[in-house]
Amino acid sequence: MAFPENQKKAARAAFGLFNPAQGVHIFSRAHSAEQQPVVVEVAPRTWLIQPGMVNVGLFETDEGLVMVDAGCAGDGPSLLAAVRSLSDKPLHTVVYTHGHSDHCFGLWAFLEAGEKPEIVAHENVIAHFERYIKTAGLNGHINRQQPGPDGKRWAEKPDDFDWPTRTYRDTLEITVGGERFVLRHGKGETDDATWVWAPERRVIAAGDLLTGYFPNAGNPRKVQRFAEEWADAAEEMAALRPLAVITGHGELATGEEALQDELTTLSGYLRHIVDHTLRGLNEGLMHDEIVDSLEIPDEYRLHPRLPAVYDQPEFVCRNVIRRYSGWWDGYPANLLPAPYADRAREIAALAGGVDVLVARARELADTDLALAGHLAEWAFWADRNDADAQAAYVDILERRAQQQSGLMAQVGLRWSKQYADLAAQEATR
Ligand SMILES: [Zn+2]
């Protein structure tokens, strides 16, 4: 993956202990016995724990523990062991920073061990969990979770969740062991986000509002995200002048001045994309024209803590477009389109056959992989049983995936392999 030299460290840290070969047990409770969480001391009686790809914040008080997030389901046992190696105080309160499965599903291990914490979250987390139930199949496909021992791929009934026991709307202050913890609502990846400010320690637990890489505000296959409110939250955090921020993923963020720089650059980066997109929409530009004309200044693009390792600016731009306009891309033919395979067959026939399209796609691949990808896709959908078209489709989009720094772009481009495999299976049936 191509990262500017100064972004490599953040890029490496982005996914923590995530091992793609093992997969991520987001919903399944399966876990590996040798999983060893990383523990980082943030401040006195304050830790960042990384049981897998996600981070958890732990605050010890005289009355008990305040834990921010609970990891993936498969992280539960190793997270519990890590917490118990640091403190024997009871688990007093758990805060979910948002309803995403990698932050809420690991709590079962604590509950089964007899802990009885208050589970605090923003009120929209309830609706988030309900949406998970409604779209269990979709989430199973997107996250490509293997079915668990019970045959399920995703949470699909109320019992599958550890529901909040206390919710709030704008802000909530709780006192544990005589110490204040201020919960603030924000929006970023989701509309149900909470970040936690511990004023006496000057530590923030930010959840995914800060991750040490470019914000995941444009995820191509997920529901609406909130770039503008994300910038607001970053500015609110900066105004408190924290000494450390426990990130949702990646490395701990420390240093008063470094955090001012990181948080204000993050908000500036997002506002730059939002402003560009709104200007284009207001000028009546086509969606593609807005995305194609997006330019990112080096101060954002090369910031050491904002590598585009997961999501990327173009996708945030499209997400803003979706938020403020409809799904139609503006091309009249696309309003009521012919089936994609019909279009592909017609293009292949005009070109002189699928083999001609394939040959041209391979030729173009050395100079323009984006364009080559379209040709290969037409060739494949024109005749999905054509072995050369299948091979070209996978090869060319795989090469394009390898050029991408962002995981979401890589994953999307590699769907070509899924389609080709499926077509090959159908052909032998
Ligand atoms: Zn997350």
Short mmCIF file of N, CA and C and ligand atoms in Angstrom, two decimals, residues 53-54 98 100 102-103 189 207-208 211 213 216 248-249, ligand 1:
data_model
loop_
_atom_site.label_atom_id
_atom_site.label_comp_id
_atom_site.label_asym_id
_atom_site.label_seq_id
_atom_site.Cartn_x
_atom_site.Cartn_y
_atom_site.Cartn_z
N MET A 53 -9.06 -5.41 16.95
CA MET A 53 -8.94 -4.27 16.02
C MET A 53 -9.50 -2.99 16.62
N VAL A 54 -10.08 -3.07 17.81
CA VAL A 54 -10.79 -1.92 18.36
C VAL A 54 -10.22 -1.59 19.73
N HIS A 98 -20.93 4.26 20.48
CA HIS A 98 -21.92 4.21 19.41
C HIS A 98 -22.34 2.75 19.25
N HIS A 100 -22.10 0.57 16.91
CA HIS A 100 -21.43 -0.38 16.02
C HIS A 100 -21.00 -1.63 16.77
N ASP A 102 -18.55 -3.59 16.65
CA ASP A 102 -17.19 -3.80 17.16
C ASP A 102 -16.94 -3.05 18.47
N HIS A 103 -17.93 -2.28 18.92
CA HIS A 103 -17.76 -1.52 20.16
C HIS A 103 -18.68 -1.99 21.29
N GLU A 189 -19.51 8.58 12.37
CA GLU A 189 -19.86 7.38 11.61
C GLU A 189 -21.36 7.11 11.75
N GLY A 207 -14.16 7.19 21.17
CA GLY A 207 -14.75 6.23 20.24
C GLY A 207 -14.20 6.50 18.85
N ASP A 208 -15.01 6.27 17.82
CA ASP A 208 -14.51 6.41 16.46
C ASP A 208 -14.49 7.85 15.97
N THR A 211 -9.48 8.38 15.41
CA THR A 211 -8.91 7.05 15.18
C THR A 211 -7.45 7.08 14.76
N TYR A 213 -6.49 8.00 11.83
CA TYR A 213 -6.46 7.90 10.36
C TYR A 213 -7.67 8.65 9.82
N ASN A 216 -13.83 7.68 8.83
CA ASN A 216 -14.67 6.77 8.06
C ASN A 216 -16.05 7.41 7.88
N GLY A 248 -10.79 5.26 19.05
CA GLY A 248 -11.63 4.08 18.83
C GLY A 248 -10.87 2.95 18.15
N HIS A 249 -9.89 3.31 17.35
CA HIS A 249 -9.00 2.35 16.68
C HIS A 249 -7.64 3.03 16.57
ZN ZN B 1 -15.19 1.23 15.23
#
